[in-house]
Short mmCIF file of C-alpha atoms and ligand atoms in Angstrom, two decimals:
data_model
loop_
_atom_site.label_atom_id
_atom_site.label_comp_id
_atom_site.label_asym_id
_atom_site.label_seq_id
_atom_site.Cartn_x
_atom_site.Cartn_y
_atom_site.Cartn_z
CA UNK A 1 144.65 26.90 137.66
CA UNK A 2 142.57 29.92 138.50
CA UNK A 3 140.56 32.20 136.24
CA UNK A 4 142.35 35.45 135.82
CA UNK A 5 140.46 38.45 136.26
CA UNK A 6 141.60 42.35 135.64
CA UNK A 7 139.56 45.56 136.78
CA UNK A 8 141.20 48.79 135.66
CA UNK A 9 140.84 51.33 138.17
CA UNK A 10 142.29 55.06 139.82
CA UNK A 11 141.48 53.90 143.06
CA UNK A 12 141.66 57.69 144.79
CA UNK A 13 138.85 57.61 146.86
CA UNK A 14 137.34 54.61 148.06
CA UNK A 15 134.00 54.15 148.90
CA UNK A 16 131.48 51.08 148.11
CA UNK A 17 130.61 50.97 144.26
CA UNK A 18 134.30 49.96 144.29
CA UNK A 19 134.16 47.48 146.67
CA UNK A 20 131.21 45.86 145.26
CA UNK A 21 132.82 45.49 141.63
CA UNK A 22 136.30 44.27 143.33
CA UNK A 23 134.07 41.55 145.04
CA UNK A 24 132.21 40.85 141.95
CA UNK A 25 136.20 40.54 140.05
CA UNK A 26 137.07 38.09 143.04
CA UNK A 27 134.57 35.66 142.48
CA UNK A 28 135.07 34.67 139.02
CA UNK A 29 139.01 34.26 139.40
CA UNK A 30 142.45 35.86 141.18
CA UNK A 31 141.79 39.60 140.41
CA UNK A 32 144.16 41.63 139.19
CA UNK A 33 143.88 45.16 139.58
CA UNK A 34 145.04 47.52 136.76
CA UNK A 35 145.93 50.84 138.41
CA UNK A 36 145.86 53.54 136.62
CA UNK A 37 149.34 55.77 136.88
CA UNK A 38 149.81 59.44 137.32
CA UNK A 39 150.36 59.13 133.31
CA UNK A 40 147.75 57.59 132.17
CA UNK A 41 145.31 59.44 134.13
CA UNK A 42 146.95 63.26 133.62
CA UNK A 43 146.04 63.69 130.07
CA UNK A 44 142.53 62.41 130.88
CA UNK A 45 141.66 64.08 134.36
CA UNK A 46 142.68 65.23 137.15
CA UNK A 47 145.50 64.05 138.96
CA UNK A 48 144.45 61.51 141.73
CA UNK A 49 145.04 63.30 145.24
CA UNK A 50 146.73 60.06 146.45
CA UNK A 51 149.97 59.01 144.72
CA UNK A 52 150.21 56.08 143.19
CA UNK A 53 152.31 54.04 145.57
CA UNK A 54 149.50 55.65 148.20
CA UNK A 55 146.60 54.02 146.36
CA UNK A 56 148.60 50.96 145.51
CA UNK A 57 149.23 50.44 149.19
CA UNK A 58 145.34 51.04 150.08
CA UNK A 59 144.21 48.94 147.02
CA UNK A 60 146.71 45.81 147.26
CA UNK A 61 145.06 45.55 151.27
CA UNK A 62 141.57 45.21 149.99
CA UNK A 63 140.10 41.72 150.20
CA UNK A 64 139.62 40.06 147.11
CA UNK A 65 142.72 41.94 145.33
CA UNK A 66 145.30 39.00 144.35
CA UNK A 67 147.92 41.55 142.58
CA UNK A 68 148.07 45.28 141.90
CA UNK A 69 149.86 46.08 138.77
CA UNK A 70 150.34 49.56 136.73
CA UNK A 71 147.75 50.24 134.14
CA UNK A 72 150.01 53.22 132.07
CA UNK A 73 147.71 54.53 129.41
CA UNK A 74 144.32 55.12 129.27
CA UNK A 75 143.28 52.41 126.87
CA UNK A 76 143.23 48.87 128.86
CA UNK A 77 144.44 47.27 125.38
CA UNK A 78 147.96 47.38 125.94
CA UNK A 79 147.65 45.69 129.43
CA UNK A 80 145.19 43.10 128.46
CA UNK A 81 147.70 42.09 125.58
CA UNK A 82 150.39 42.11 127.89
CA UNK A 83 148.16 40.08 131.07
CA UNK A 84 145.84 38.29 128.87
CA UNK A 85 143.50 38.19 131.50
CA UNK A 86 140.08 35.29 131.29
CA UNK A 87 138.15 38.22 132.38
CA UNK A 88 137.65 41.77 132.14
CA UNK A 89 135.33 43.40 134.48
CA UNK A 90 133.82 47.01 134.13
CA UNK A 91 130.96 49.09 135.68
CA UNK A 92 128.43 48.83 132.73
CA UNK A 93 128.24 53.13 132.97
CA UNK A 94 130.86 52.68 129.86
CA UNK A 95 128.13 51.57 127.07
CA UNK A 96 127.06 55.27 126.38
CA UNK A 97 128.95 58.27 126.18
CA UNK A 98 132.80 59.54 126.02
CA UNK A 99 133.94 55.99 126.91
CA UNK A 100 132.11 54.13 124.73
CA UNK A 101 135.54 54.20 122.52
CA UNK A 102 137.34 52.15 125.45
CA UNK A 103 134.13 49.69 125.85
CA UNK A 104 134.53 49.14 121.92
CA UNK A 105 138.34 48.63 122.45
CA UNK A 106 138.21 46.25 125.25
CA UNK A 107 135.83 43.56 123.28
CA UNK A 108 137.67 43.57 120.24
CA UNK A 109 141.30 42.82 122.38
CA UNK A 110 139.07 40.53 124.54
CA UNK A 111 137.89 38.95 121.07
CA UNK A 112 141.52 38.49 120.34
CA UNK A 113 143.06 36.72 123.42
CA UNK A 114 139.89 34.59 123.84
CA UNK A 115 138.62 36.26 127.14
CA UNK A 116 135.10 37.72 128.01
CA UNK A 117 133.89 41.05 129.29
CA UNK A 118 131.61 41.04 132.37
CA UNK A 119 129.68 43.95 132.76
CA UNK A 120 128.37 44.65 135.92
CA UNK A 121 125.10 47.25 136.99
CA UNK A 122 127.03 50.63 137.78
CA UNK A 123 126.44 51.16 142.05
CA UNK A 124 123.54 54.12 141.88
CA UNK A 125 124.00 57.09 144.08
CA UNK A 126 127.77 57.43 144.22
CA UNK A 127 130.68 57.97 141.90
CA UNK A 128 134.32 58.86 141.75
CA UNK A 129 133.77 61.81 140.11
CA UNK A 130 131.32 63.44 142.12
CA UNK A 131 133.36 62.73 145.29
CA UNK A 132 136.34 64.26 143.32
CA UNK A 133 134.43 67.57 143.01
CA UNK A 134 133.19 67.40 146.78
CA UNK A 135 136.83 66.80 148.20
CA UNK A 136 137.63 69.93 145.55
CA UNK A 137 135.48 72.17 147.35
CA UNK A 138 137.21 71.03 150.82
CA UNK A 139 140.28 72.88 149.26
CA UNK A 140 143.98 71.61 149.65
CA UNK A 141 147.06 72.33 151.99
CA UNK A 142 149.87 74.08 151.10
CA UNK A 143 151.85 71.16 151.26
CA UNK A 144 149.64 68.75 148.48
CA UNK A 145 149.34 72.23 146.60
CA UNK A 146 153.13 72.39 146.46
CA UNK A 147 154.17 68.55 145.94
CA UNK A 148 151.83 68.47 142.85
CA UNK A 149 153.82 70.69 140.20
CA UNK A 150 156.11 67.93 140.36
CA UNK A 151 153.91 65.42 140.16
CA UNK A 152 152.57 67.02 137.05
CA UNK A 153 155.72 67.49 135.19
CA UNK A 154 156.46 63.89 135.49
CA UNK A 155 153.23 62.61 134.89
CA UNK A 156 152.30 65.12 131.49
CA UNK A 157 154.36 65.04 128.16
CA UNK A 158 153.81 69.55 129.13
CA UNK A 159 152.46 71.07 131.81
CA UNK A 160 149.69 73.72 130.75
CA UNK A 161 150.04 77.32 133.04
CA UNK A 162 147.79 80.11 133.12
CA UNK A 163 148.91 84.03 134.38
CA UNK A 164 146.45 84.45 137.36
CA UNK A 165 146.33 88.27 138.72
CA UNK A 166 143.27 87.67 141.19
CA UNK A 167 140.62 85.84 142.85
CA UNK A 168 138.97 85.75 139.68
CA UNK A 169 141.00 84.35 137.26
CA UNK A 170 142.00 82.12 139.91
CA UNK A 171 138.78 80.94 139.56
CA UNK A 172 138.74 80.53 136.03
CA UNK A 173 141.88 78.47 135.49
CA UNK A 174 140.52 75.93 138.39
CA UNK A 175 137.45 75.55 136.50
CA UNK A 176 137.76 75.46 133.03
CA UNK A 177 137.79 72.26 131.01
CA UNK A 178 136.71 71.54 127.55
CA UNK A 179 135.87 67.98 126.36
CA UNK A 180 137.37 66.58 123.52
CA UNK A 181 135.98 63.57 121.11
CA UNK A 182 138.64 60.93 122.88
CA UNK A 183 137.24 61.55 126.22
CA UNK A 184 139.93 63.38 127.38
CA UNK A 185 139.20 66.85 129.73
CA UNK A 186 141.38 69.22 129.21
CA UNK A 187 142.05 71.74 131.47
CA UNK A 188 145.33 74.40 132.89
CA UNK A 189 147.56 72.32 135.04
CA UNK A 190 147.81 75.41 137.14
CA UNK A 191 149.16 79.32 137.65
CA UNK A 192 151.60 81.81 137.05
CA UNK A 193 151.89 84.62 139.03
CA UNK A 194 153.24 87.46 136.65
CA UNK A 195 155.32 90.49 137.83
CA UNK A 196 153.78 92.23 134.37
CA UNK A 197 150.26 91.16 135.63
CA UNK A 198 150.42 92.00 138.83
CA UNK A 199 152.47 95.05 138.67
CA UNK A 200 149.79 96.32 135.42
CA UNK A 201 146.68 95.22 136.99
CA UNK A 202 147.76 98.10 140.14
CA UNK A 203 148.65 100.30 137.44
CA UNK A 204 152.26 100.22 138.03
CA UNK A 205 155.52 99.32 135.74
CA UNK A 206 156.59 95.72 136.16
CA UNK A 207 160.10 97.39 137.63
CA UNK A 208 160.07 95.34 141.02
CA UNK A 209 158.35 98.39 142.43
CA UNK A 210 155.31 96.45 143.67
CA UNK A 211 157.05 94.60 146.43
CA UNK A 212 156.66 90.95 147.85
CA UNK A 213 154.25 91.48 150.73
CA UNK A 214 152.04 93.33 148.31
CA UNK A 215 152.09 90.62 145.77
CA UNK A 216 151.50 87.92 148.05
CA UNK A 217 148.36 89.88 149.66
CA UNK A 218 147.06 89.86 146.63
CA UNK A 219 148.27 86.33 145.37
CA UNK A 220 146.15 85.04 148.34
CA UNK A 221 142.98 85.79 146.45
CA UNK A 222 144.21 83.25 144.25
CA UNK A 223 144.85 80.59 146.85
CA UNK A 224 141.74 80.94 148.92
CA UNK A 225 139.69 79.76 145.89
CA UNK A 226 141.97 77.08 143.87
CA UNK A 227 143.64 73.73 144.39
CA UNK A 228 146.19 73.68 141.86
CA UNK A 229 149.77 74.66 141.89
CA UNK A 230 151.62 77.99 141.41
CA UNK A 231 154.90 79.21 139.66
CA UNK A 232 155.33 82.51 141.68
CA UNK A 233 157.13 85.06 138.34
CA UNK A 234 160.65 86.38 141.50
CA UNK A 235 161.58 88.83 138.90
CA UNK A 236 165.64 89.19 139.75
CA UNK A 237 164.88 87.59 143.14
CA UNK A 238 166.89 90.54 145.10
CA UNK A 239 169.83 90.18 146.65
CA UNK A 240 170.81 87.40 147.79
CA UNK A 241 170.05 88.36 151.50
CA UNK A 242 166.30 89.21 150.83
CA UNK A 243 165.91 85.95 148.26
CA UNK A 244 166.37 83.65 151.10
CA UNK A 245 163.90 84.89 152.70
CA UNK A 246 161.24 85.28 149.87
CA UNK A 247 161.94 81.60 149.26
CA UNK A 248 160.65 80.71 152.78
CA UNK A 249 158.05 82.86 152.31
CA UNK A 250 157.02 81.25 149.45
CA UNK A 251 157.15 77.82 150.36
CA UNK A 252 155.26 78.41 153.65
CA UNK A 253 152.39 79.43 151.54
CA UNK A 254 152.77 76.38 149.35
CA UNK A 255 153.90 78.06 146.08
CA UNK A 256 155.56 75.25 144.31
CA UNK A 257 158.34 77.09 142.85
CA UNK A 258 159.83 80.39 142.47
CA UNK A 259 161.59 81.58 138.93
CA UNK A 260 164.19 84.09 139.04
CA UNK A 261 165.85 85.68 135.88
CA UNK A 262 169.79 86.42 135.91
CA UNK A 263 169.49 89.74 135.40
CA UNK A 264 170.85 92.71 137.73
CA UNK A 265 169.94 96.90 138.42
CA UNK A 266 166.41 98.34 137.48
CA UNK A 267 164.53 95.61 135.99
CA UNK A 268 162.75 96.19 132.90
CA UNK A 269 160.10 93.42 131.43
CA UNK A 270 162.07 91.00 128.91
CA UNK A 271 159.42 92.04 125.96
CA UNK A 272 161.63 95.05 125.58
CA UNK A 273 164.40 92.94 124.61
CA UNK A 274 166.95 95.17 123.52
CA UNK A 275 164.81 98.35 123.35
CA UNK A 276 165.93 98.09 127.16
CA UNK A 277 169.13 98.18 129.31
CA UNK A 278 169.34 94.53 129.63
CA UNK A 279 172.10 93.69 132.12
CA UNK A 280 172.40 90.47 133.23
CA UNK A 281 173.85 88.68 136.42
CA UNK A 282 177.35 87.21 135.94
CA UNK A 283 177.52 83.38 136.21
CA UNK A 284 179.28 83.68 139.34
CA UNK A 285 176.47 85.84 140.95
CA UNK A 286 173.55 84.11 139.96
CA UNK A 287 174.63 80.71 140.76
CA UNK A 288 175.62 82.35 144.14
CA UNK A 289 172.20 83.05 144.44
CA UNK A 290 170.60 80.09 143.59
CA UNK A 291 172.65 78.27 145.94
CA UNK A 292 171.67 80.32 148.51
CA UNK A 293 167.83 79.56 147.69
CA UNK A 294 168.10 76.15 147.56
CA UNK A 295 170.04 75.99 150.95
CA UNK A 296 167.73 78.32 152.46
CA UNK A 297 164.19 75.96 151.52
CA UNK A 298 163.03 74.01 153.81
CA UNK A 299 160.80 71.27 151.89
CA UNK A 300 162.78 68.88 148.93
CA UNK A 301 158.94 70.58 146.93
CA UNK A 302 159.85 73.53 146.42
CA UNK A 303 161.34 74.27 143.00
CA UNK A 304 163.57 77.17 142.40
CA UNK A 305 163.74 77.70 138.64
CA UNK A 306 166.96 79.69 136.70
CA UNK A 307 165.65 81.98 133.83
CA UNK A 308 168.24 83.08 131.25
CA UNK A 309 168.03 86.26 129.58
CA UNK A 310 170.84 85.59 127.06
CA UNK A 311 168.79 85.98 124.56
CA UNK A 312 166.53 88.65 125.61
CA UNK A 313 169.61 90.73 126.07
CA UNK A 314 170.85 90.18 122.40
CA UNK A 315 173.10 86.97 123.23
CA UNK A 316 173.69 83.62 121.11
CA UNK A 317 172.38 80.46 122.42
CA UNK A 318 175.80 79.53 123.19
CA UNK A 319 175.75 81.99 126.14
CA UNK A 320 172.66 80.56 127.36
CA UNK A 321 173.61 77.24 127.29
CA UNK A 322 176.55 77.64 128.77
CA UNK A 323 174.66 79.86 131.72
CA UNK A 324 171.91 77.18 131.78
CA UNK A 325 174.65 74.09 132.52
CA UNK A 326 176.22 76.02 135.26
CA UNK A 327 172.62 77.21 137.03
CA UNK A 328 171.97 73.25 137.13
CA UNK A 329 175.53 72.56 138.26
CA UNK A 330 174.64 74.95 140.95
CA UNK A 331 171.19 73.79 141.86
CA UNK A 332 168.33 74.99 140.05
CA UNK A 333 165.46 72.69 139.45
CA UNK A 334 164.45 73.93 136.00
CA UNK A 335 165.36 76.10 133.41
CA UNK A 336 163.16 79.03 132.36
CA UNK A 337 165.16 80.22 128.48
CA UNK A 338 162.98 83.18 127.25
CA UNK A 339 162.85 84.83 123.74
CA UNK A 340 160.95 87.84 121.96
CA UNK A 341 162.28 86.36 118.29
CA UNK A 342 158.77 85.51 116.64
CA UNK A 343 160.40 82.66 115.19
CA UNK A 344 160.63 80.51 118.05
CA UNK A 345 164.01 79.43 116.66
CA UNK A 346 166.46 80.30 118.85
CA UNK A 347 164.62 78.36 121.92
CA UNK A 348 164.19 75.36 119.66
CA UNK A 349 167.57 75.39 119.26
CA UNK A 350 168.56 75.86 122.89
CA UNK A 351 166.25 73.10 124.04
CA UNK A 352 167.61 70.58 121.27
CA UNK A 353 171.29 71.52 122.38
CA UNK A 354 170.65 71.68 126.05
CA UNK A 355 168.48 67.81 125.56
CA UNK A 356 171.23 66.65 124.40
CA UNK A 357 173.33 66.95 127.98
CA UNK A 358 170.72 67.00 130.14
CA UNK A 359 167.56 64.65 129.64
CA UNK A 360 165.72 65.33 133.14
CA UNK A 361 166.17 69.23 134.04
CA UNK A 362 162.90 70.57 133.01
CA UNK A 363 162.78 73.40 130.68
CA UNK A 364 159.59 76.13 130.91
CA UNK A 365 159.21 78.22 128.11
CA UNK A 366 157.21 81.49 127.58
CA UNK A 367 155.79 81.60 124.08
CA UNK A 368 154.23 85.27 124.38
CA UNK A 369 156.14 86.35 120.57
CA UNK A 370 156.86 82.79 118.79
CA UNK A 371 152.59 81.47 119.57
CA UNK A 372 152.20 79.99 116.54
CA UNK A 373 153.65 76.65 118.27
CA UNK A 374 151.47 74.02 120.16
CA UNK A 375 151.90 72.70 123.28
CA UNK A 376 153.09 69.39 121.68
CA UNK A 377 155.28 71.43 119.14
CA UNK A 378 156.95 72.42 122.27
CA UNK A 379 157.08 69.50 124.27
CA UNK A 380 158.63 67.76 121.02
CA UNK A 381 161.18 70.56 121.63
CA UNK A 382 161.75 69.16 125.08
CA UNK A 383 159.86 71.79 126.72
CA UNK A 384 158.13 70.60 130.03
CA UNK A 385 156.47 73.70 131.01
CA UNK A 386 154.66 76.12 129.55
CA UNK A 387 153.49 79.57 130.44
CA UNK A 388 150.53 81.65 128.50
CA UNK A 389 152.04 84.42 131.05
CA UNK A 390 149.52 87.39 130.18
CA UNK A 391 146.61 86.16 128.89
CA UNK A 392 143.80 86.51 131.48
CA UNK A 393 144.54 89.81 131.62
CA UNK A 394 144.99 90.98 128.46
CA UNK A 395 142.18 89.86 127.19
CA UNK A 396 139.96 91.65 129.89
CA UNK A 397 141.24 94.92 129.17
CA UNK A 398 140.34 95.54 126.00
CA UNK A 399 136.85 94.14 126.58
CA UNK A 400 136.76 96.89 130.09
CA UNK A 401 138.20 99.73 127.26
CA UNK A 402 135.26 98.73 124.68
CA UNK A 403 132.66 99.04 127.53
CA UNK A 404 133.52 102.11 128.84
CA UNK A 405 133.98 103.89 125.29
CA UNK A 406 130.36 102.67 124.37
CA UNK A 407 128.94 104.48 127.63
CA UNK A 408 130.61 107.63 126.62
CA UNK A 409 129.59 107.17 123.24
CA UNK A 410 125.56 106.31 124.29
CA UNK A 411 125.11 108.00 127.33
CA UNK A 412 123.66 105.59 128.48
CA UNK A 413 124.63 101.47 129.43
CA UNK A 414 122.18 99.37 127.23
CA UNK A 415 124.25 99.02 124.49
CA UNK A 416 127.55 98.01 126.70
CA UNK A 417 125.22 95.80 128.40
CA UNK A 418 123.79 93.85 125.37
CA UNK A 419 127.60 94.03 123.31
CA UNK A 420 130.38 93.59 126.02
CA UNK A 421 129.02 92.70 129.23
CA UNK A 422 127.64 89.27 130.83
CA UNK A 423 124.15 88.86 131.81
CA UNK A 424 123.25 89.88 135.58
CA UNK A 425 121.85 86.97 136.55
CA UNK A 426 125.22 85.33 135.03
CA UNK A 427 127.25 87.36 137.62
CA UNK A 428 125.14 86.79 140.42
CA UNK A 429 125.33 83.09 139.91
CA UNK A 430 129.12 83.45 139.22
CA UNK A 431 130.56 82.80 142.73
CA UNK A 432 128.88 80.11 144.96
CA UNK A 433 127.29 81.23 147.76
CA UNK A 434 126.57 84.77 146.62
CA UNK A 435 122.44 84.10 147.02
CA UNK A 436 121.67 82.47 150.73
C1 SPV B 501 155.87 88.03 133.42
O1 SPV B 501 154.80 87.51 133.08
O2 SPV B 501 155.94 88.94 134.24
C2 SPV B 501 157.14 87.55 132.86
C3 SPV B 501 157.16 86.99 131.50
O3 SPV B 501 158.14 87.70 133.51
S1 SPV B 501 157.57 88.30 130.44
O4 SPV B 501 156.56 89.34 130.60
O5 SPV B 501 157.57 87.78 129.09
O6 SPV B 501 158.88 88.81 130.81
MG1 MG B 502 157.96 89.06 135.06
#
């Protein structure tokens, strides 16, 4: 019988350091390649820009490749137990550095099943990684831009989103990424775009008044310099009449999904809670109008997401599950329940009670008031989603406030300059292709 050989690999974009280790694989056995799933690779990276059937069906064509079978965590232990392959072959890139932990791993379950590891010189001159960040700066199309919210909220235990308001912060959530010890990079999933944001960073109330073509125009910014997917904030949507349209609108541009809140008349932002006239939508009406949204889209992408008020407006969870069954009942793709309480109780509550009907539905959650919570706090809650929905620009203003106080104060900018402000050379550095 033949040697069996396994190679662990993502498999996005092919090119010949692959190749030559999949040829190496082949000739000490049937090869077996491991390949990596949306899962195991989202809390890691990136998600691939192929899905996996895509890559399966490129890699399982490849000469050399006897079987192609999912690799669904990020440590190859579990699948070596479970394929106890003869051979494990790797790039030999993994002896130093962030996946030294997995090299480690991989001898001591090789150890174990009596197989060996065959390390093999890592091909100079190209990676993965570096033709990831190339094919970044190509951009995306507003179709992959829309597909991959749903991609990420079945591939991530939460999906991380960050309030964008411009070109700029745009910039920062596609960018961003810390390292942690287990090799994992962290990084947002993606953005909001906030009718508080948006309508404060114009100066104006977040009342509807700043209207859809005026949002977008800005929201454009955004997509001009990001790949990643957007949750577009549709306030009260409109009436019913104008929300069809907005949803075309929306998924033309390749905004993955719209949330509306059931609320009717002058909108006022939920932090008011009850401070506020509150009035929300009957059942009736807002199903009505979610219907209408999902008939009207175009794509099976695009999400349209139902947020209750219930408890904004001074309601029991009861009201908001009961609103939140029917809005599914009629359609919507998720469910947005938002809270001022600091406690964070009433939404634990709501997402234990509404888990217990409804397993799939995702549920996005706003944790302005009750932040004390983590992100895996809240997905143990059964929260897929979550919004920081303000942050980017709230923590600008008070450093543009500080600034401009000091140059009053001074008369002069050297002490903004050394206390609140970047270096130049920072700024002019900032955007690529600012210095020809
Ligand atoms: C927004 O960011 O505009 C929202 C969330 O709708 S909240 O401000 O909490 O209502
Ligand atoms: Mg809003």
């Amino acid at each position: 019988m033949n040697k069996k050989v396994y190679l662990g690999m993502i498999a996005d974009i092919m090119h010949p350091g692959l190749i030559n280790i999949i040829n190496e694989g082949a000739k000490h056995g049937d090869l077996t390649i491991g390949l990596f799933t949306d899962k195991a690779i989202a809390t890691h990276k990136r998600l691939p820009y192929l899905t996996y059937e895509q890559r399966k069906t490129v890699v399982e064509h490849i000469n050399g490749v006897a079987e192609v079978v999912p690799q669904d965590e990020w440590s190859y232990v579990p699948n070596l137990m479970k394929y106890r392959p003869d051979y494990i072959i790797h790039g030999d890139d993994w002896k130093e550095g962030a996946e030294k932990y997995l090299r480690d791993e991989v001898f001591e379950a090789m150890r174990k099943i009596g197989g060996e590891v065959i390390e093999i010189p890592y091909t100079q001159g190209i990676t993965s990684s570096g033709l990831a960040s190339e094919f970044e700066a190509l951009g995306t199309t507003p179709q992959a831009r829309m597909k991959s919210l749903r991609r990420l909220i079945s591939a991530k235990p939460i999906v991380r989103i960050m309030e964008s308001h411009c070109g700029l912060t745009g910039l920062i959530i596609e960018h961003t990424k810390i390292q942690t010890p287990q090799d994992e990079t962290r990084e947002f999933d993606g953005m909001w775009a906030s009718s508080l944001t948006d309508s404060t960073s114009k100066g104006k109330p977040d009342i509807e008044a700043v209207d859809l073509t005026t949002r977008l125009h800005d929201l454009n910014d955004s997509l001009e310099v990001t790949t990643k997917p957007v949750i577009y904030d549709g306030d009260t949507g409109g009436k019913v009449e104008h929300f069809v349209f907005t949803v075309r609108t929306l998924e033309r541009l390749g905004i993955s999904a719209v949330i509306i809140e059931d609320k009717v008349g002058l909108k006022q932002n939920s932090l008011f809670g009850t401070d506020a006239v509150q009035t929300q939508d009957t059942i009736e009406g807002f199903c009505h109008k979610i219907r209408s949204g999902k008939e009207a889209q175009v794509t099976n992408d695009f999400m349209i997401i139902a947020r209750i008020e219930s408890l904004i407006a001074g309601k029991p969870v009861d009201d908001a599950l009961e609103r939140a069954f029917a809005y599914v009942e009629a359609g919507a793709d998720g469910i947005m329940i938002h809270s001022k309480n600091k406690d964070g109780l009433d939404i634990k509550e709501f997402c234990q009670r509404f888990r217990q009907k409804d397993a799939h539905t995702p549920i996005v959650a706003v944790p302005t008031t009750y932040s004390q919570y983590t992100e895996e706090e809240l997905a143990e809650w059964g929260i897929n989603i979550v919004i920081y929905a303000n942050h980017m620009l709230r923590s600008a203003y008070p450093a543009m406030v500080k600034c401009a106080e000091s140059i009053l104060e001074h008369h002069r900018c050297q002490e903004a300059s050394a206390e609140y402000c970047m270096p130049i050379k920072e700024i002019l550095n900032l955007i690529p292709g600012t210095k020809k």
